[in-house]
XYZ file of C-alpha atoms in Angstrom:
573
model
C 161.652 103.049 18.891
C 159.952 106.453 20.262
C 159.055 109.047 16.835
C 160.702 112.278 17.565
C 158.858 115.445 17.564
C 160.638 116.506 13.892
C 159.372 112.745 12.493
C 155.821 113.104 13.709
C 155.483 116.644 12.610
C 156.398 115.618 9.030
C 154.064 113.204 9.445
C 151.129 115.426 10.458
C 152.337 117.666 7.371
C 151.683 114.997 4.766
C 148.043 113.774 5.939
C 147.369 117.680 5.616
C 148.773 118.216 1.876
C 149.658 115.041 0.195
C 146.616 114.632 -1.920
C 147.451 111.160 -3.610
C 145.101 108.504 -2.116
C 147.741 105.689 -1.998
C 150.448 107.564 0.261
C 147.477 109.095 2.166
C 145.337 105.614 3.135
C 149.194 104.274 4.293
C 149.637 107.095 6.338
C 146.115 106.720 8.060
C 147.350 102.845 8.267
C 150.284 103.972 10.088
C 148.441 106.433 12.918
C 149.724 105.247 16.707
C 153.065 103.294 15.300
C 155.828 105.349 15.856
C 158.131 102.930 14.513
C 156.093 102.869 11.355
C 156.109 106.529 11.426
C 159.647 107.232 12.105
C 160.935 104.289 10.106
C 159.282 106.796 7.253
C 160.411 110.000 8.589
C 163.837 110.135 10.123
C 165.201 111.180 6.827
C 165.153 112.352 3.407
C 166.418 109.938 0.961
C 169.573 110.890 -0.585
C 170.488 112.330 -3.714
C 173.966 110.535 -4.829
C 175.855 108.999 -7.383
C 173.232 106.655 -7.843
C 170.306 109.036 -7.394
C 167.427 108.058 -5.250
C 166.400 104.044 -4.107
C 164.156 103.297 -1.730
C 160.964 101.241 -0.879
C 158.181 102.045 -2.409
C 155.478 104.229 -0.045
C 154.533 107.119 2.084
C 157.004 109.164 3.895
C 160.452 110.949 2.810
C 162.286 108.228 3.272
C 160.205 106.407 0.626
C 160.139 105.942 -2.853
C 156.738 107.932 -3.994
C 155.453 110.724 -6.439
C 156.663 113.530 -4.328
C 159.829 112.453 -3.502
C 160.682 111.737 -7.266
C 159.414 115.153 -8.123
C 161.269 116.525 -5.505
C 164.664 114.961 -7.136
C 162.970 116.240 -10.570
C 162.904 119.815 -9.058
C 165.991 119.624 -7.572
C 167.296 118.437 -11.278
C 165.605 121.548 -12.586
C 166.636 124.080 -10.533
C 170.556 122.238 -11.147
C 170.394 122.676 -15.060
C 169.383 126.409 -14.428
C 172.215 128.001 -13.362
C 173.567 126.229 -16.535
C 173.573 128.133 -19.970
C 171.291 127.452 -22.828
C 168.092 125.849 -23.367
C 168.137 122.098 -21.487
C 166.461 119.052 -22.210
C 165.966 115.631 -19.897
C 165.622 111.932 -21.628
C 163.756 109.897 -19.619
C 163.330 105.988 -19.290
C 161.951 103.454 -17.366
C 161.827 99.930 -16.476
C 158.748 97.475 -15.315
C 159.161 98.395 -11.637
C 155.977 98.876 -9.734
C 154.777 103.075 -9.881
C 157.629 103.304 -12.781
C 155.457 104.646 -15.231
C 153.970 106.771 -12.538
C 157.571 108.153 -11.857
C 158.391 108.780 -14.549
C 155.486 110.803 -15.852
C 155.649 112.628 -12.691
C 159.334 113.817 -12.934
C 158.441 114.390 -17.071
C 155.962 117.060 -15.355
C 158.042 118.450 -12.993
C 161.070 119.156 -15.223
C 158.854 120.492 -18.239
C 156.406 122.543 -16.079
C 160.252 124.762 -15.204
C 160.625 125.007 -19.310
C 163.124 121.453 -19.504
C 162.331 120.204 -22.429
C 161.620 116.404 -21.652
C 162.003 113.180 -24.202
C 160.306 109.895 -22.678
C 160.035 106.499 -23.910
C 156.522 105.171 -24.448
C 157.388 101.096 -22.653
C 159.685 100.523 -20.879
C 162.893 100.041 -21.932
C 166.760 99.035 -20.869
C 168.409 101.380 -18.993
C 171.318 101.258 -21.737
C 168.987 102.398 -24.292
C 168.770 105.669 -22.084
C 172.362 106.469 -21.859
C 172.296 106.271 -25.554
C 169.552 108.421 -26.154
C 170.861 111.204 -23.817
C 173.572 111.303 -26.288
C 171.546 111.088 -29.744
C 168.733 113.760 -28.653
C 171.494 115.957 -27.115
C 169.837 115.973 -23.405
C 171.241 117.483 -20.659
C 170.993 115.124 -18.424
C 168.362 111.800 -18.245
C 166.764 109.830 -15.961
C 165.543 105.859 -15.303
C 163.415 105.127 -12.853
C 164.450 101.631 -12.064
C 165.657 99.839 -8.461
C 167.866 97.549 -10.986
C 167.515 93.934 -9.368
C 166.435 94.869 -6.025
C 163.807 93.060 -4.944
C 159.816 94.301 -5.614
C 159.362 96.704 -2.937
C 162.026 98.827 -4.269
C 162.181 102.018 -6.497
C 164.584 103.986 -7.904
C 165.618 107.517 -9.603
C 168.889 106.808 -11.342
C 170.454 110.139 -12.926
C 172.617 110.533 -16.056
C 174.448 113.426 -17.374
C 174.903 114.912 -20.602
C 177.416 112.385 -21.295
C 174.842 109.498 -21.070
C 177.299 108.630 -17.793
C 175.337 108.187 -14.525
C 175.911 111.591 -12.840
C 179.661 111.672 -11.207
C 180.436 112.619 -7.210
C 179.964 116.252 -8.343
C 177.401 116.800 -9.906
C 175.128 114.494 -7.738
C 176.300 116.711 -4.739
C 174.836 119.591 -6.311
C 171.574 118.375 -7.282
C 171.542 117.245 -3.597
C 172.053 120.359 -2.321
C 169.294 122.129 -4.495
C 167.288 119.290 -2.818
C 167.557 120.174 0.595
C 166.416 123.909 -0.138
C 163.035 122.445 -0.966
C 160.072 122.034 0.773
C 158.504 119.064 -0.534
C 155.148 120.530 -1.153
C 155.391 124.029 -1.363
C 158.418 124.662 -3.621
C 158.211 121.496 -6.202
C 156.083 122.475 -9.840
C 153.676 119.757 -10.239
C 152.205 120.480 -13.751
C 150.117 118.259 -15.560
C 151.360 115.786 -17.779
C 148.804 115.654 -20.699
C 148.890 119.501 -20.750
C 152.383 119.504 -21.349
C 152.831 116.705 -24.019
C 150.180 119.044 -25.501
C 151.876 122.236 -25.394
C 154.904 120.269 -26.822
C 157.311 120.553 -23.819
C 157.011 116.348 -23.543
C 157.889 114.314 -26.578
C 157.455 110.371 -27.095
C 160.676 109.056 -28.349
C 160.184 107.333 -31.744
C 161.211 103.864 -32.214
C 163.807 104.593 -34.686
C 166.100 105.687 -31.841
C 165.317 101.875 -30.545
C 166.729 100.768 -33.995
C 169.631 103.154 -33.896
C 170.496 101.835 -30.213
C 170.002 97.946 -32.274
C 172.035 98.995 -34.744
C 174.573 100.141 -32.994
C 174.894 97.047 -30.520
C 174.998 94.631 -34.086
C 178.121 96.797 -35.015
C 180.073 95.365 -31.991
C 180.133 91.662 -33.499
C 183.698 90.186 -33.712
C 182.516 87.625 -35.888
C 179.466 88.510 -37.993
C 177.511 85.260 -39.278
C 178.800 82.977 -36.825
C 175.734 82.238 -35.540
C 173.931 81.694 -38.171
C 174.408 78.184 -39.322
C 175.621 77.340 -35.000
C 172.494 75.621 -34.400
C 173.161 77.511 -30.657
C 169.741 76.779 -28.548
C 169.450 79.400 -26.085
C 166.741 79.792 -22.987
C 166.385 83.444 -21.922
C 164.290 85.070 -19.651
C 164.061 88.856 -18.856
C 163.237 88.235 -15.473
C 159.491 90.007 -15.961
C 161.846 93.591 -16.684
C 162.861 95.756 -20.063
C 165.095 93.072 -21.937
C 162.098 90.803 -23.654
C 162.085 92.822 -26.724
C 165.418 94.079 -27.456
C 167.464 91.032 -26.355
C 164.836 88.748 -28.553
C 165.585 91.441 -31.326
C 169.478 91.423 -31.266
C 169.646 87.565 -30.899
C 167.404 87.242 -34.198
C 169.577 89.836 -35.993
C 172.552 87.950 -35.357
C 171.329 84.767 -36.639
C 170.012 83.051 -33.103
C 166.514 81.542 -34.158
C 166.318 78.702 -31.348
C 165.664 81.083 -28.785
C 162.193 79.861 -25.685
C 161.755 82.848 -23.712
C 160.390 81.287 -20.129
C 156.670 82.308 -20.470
C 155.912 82.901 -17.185
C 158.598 85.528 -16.573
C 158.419 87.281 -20.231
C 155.773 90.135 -19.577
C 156.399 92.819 -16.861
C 155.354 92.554 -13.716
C 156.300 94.793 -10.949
C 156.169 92.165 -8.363
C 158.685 89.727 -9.823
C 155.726 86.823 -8.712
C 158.229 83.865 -9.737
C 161.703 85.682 -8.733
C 161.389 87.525 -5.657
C 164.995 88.068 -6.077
C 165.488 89.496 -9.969
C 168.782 89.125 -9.614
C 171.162 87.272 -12.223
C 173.665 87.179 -9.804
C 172.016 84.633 -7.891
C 170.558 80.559 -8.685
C 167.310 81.388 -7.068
C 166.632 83.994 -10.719
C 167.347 80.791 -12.804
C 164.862 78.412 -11.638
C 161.932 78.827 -13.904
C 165.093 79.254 -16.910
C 166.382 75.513 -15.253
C 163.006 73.699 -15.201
C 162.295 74.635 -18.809
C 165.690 73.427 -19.906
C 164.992 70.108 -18.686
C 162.447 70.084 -21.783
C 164.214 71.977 -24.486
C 167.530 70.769 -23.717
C 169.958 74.311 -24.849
C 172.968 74.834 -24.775
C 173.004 77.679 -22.362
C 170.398 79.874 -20.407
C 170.235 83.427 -20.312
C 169.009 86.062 -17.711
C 168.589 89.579 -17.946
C 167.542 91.972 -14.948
C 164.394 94.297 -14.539
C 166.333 97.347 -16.546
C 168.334 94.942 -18.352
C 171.953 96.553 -17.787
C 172.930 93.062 -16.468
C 173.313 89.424 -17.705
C 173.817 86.114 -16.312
C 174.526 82.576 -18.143
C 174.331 79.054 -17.189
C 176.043 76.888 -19.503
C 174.908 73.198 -19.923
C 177.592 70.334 -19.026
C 176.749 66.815 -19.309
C 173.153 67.657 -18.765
C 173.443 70.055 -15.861
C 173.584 73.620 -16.009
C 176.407 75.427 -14.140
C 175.881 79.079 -13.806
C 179.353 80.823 -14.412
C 180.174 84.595 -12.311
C 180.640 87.909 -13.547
C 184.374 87.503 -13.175
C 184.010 84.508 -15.506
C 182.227 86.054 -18.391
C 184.096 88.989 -18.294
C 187.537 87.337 -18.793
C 185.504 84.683 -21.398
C 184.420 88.041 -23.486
C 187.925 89.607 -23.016
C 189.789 87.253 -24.633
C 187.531 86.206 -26.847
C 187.277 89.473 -28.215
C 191.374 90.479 -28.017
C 191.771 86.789 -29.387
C 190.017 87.197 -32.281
C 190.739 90.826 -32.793
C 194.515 90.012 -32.921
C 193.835 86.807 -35.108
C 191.405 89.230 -37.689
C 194.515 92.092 -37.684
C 192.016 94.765 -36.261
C 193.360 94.909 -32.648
C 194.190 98.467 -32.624
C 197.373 99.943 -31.435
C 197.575 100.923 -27.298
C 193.600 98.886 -26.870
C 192.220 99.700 -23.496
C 189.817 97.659 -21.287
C 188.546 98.387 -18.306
C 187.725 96.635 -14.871
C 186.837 97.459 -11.132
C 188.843 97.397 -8.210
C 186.749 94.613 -6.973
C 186.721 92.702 -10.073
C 189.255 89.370 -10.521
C 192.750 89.862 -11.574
C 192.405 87.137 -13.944
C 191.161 90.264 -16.133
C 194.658 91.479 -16.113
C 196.484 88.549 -17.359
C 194.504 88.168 -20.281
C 195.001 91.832 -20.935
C 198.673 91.833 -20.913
C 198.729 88.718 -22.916
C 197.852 90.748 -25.958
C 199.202 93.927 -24.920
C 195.945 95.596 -23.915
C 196.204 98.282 -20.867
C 193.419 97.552 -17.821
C 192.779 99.915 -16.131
C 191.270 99.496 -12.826
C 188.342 101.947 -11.396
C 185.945 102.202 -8.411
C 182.873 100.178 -8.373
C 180.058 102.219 -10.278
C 180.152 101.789 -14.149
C 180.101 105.535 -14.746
C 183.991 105.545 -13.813
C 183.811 103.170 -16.852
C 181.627 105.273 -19.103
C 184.353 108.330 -18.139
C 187.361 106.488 -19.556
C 185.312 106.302 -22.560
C 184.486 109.811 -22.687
C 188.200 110.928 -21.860
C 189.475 108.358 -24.852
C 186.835 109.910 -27.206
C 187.833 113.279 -25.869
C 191.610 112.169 -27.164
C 190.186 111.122 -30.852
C 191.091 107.763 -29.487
C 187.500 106.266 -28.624
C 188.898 103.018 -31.073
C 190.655 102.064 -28.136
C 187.913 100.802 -25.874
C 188.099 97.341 -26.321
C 185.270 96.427 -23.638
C 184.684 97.641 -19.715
C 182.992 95.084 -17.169
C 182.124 94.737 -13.221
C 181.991 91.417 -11.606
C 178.326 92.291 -10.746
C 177.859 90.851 -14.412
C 177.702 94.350 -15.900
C 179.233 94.575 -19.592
C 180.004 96.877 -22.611
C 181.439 96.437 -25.947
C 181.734 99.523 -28.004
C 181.284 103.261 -27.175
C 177.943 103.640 -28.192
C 176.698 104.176 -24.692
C 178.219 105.030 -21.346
C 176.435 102.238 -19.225
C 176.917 98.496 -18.546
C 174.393 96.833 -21.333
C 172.956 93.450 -20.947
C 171.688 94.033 -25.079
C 175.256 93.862 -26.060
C 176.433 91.211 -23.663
C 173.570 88.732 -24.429
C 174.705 89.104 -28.032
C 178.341 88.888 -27.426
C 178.159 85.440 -25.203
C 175.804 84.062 -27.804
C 178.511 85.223 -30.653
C 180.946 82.792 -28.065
C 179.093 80.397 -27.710
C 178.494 79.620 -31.336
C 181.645 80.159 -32.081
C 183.074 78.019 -29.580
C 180.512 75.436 -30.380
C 181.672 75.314 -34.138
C 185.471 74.454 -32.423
C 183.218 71.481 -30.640
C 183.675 73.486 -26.766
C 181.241 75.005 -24.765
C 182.200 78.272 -22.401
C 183.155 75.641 -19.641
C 185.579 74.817 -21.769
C 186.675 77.699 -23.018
C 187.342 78.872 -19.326
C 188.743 75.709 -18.166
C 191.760 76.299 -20.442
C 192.037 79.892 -19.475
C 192.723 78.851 -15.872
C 194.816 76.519 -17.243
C 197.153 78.908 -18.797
C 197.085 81.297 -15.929
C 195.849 80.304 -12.543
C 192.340 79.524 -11.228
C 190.737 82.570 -9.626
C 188.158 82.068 -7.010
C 186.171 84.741 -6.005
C 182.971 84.984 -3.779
C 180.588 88.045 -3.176
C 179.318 88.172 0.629
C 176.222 89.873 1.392
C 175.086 91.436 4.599
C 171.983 92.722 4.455
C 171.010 95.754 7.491
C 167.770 97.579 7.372
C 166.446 100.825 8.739
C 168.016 103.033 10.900
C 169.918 100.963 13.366
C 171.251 99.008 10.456
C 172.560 102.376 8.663
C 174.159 103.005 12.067
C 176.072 99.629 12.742
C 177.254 99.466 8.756
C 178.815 102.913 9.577
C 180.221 101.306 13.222
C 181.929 98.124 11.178
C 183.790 100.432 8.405
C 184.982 102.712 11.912
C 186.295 99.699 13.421
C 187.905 98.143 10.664
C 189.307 101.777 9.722
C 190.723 102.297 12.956
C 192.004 98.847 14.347
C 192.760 97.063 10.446
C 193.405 93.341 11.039
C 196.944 92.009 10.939
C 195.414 88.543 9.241
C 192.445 87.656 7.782
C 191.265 83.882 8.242
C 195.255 82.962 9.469
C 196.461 84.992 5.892
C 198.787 87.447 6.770
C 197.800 91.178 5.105
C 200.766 92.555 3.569
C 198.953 95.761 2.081
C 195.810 97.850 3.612
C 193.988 100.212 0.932
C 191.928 102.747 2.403
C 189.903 104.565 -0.462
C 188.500 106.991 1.323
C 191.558 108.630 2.704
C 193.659 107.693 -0.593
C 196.274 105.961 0.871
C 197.790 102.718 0.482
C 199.877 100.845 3.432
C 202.112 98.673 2.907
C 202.248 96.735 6.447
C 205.872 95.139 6.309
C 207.937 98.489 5.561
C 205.283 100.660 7.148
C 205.503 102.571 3.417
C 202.344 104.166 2.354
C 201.244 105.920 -1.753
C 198.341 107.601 -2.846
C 195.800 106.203 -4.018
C 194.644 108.013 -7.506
C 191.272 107.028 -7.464
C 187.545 109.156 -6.183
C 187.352 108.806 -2.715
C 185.041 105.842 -1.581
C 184.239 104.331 1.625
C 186.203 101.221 0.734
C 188.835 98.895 2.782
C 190.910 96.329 0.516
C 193.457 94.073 2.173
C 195.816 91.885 0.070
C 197.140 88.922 1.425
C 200.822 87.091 1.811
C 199.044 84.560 -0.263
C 197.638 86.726 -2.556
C 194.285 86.637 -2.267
C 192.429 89.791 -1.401
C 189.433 90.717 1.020
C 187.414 94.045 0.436
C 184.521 95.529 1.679
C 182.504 97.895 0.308
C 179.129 99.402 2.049
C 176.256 99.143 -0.992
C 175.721 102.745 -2.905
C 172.111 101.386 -3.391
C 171.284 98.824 -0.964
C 171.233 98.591 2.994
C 174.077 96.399 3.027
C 178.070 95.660 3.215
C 179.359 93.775 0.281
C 182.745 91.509 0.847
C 184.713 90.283 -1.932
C 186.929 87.801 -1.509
C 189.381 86.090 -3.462
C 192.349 83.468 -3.683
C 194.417 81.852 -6.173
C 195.746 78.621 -6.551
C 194.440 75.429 -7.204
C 190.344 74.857 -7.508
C 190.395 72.844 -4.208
C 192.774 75.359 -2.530
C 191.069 78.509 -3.611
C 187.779 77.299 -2.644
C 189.120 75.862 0.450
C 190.701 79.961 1.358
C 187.408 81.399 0.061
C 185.119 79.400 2.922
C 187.746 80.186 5.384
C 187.526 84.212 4.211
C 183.028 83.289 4.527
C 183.828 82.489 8.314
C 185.838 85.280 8.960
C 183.029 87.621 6.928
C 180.597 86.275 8.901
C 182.464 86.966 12.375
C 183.089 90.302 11.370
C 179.456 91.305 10.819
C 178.552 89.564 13.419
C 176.707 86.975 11.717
């Protein structure tokens, strides 16, 4: 691939004024590659929803120091035109250049008179949605990639709400951004200086408590655990959750807890899980060979900022690790359950779920009378139901919200999926289960027994760099343009097509409007009932497919392989 003229000019501009000696040696490593060069150059990363994520390195299409305070600025400039005196909460996780980041952006934002709150460690990214809220922040910031893998970065943005920032307002802190020039028109103050002058603040621990406190509050069934004699493995996957997690469990009574030792301090480059990801077996492995030893009943993962959980629950001496769609229907009845047993179920409850999330959700839900409402992927739409109920003097409602990406939250104390809460909440099941002599296998085996089994699968397709941006964006055209009629021999019934809002049904030829945020997502529902969708990644260079089927376990599974090979023709894979 050839540089173009605009690429290589940008890159001439940063070995003349970028002044850190990391992004400058790469950039003299670079010199003669023009795919090296343009790969770093052919665009700007983009402010959205999500904020900025990219690889770590030189180049504006890189995660790096002026980048972030380029965002920062951007942030600035955005709270301006706002009235009143602003201040920015900042956190971070145990991401390579994350403390870097994040003292850079604390710099930027206080050298334009922000008043900026940071977190001395690292720390879960829940813990700064809550303390947007309790230090009455404008707006905050995490510098975290989540569970990408190492080379990653991210600048995820919140707004006074302790929400991630909505469509909106992420759209206008973009377009502040592309009015900068990258070096001349972003403050770079010193950090020290300003801590000094008092415009940066350390956040004291006692907010840490408060956010501990808080999460303890949520327990449906204080004590159990106590006397359970639950033995739990956990690992923080190297990221934010060692301390807090280890902190709620003991709280609640969990003292048989071995944290995997290799993977319990931070380390940026995830040495023994390339792939932080709970979602995934690969994350588990070091959890699996300890539990040969200690023998627990279940293991526990948490990712780098610690918004998300995974489990693995033992059976017969083998650990199967149970989905996102599993745990949230274990922790939704378990909680409405017990609720309705206890007499505290309040009147109208509210949960809510994602569009790509199982419909097993649902069942439970009406069970017991609870409304689910259904939202876009991106837990902010879940934090926002939460703000509107609280808005309404009904905040009691909220029963719980969770994404099948194994994202979870009990309570309203904060407006982001929280891995504190849900590690407390599956080890409040699983004592309390265990005390009934069933594990969470069992649990869920008799859920599917009194509804259906649900199989779902996530499909990834992973497409880097430019080319790959451009093919993603050919595959939505296609499938936007010429929708299939079936889907692995399944005949689709209805087409929903969220970014134009409208839903098809294909048999009358009837189409409604979808009330949702527009998002560049296609979901077909099948004669069977199963369900296909697929969503480009917000954060990653890659399509996502969900599929799903109902039936029998040997039938669904059976649908769900046949939906793989139909995936997999589709992206040409």
């Amino acid at each position: 691939m050839a540089c173009k003229n605009e690429e290589m000019k940008l890159y001439q501009t940063w070995l003349g004024k970028a002044d850190a000696e990391d992004i400058l040696a790469e950039l003299r490593a670079v010199e003669g590659d023009e795919m090296g060069i343009s790969d770093r150059f052919y665009r700007y990363l983009e402010f959205g929803t999500g904020g900025l994520r990219g690889v770590i390195g030189a180049g504006t299409n890189r995660m790096n120091v002026y980048t972030v305070s380029m965002a920062a600025q951007a942030l600035a400039d955005y709270l301006a035109q706002k009235e009143g005196q602003h201040a920015v909460a900042i956190g971070y996780d145990s991401r390579n250049k994350s403390t870097d980041f994040a003292k850079c952006a604390a710099a930027t934002l206080a050298s334009n008179g922000v008043k900026v709150y940071i977190f001395p460690e690292l720390q879960p990214t829940p813990v700064l949605s809550y303390a947007v809220r309790q230090l009455n922040c404008s707006a905050g910031i995490v510098i975290t990639a989540s569970h990408n893998p190492a080379k990653y970065n991210g600048f995820k943005c919140y707004g006074g709400d302790g929400c991630q920032m909505t469509d909106g307002a992420a759209g206008e802190v973009y377009s502040f951004m592309k009015k900068l020039d990258i070096f001349d028109d972003v403050k770079r103050g010193d950090f020290d200086e300003l801590m000094a002058q008092g415009m940066i603040s350390w956040i004291d621990d006692s907010l840490v408590e408060s956010f501990l406190d808080s999460v303890q509050a949520c327990s449906i069934n204080p004590g159990v655990c106590r006397d359970s004699g639950l033995k739990v493995v956990y690992t923080p996957l190297c990221g934010a959750g060692n301390k807090p997690v280890r902190a709620i469990l003991k709280r609640i009574g969990i003292d048989d807890v071995t944290v995997v030792p290799e993977q319990e301090k931070p380390d940026g480059n995830f040495t023994t899980c390339p792939k932080p990801n709970p979602e995934f077996r690969e994350a588990f492995e070091c959890a699996l060979k300890l539990a040969e030893t200690v023998k627990p009943d279940l293991l526990l993962a948490t990712d780098p900022d610690s918004d998300r959980v995974g489990i693995a629950v033992e059976s017969d001496g083998q650990y199967i690790l149970m989905s996102g769609n599993e745990v949230g229907a274990l922790m939704l009845n378990y909680m409405l359950s017990c609720r309705k047993e206890q007499g505290n179920l309040p009147k109208n409850p509210v949960c809510v779920s994602t569009i790509v999330s199982s419909d097993l959700g649902t069942e439970i839900a009406e069970k017991y009378g609870c409304e689910m409402r259904r939202v876009l992927t991106g837990f902010k739409y879940i934090g926002e139901i939460i703000g509107w109920l609280e808005a309404d003097g009904e905040k009691e409602r909220f029963i719980m919200g969770y994404e099948e990406s194994y994202g979870y939250l009990c309570g309203t104390y904060a407006r982001d999926k929280d891995a504190v809460v849900a590690s407390m909440m599956i080890c409040e099941m699983a004592a309390y289960y265990k005390k009934q002599k069933k594990s969470l296998l069992d649990v869920m085996a008799e859920i599917y027994n009194d509804f259906h089994y649900y199989g779902n699968r996530l499909l990834n397709y992973e497409f880097e760099g430019e080319e790959g941006v451009k093919f993603m964006n050919s595959v939505m055209d296609k499938l936007r343009t010429n929708p299939p009629a079936d889907i692995a021999g399944d005949r689709v019934v209805t087409v929903s097509d969220y970014k134009l809002s409208v839903r098809k049904n294909l048999a009358d030829g009837s189409e409604s409007e979808i009330k949702l945020p527009k998002s560049n997502v296609l979901a077909y529902k099948m004669e069977s009932g199963s369900s296909f969708i697929v969503r480009p990644s917000g954060t990653e260079p890659k399509i996502k497919i969900y599929v799903a089927a109902v039936g029998s376990r040997e039938s669904a599974n059976a649908k769900l392989d046949e939906f793989e090979k139909a995936g997999n023709s589709i992206m040409g894979k």
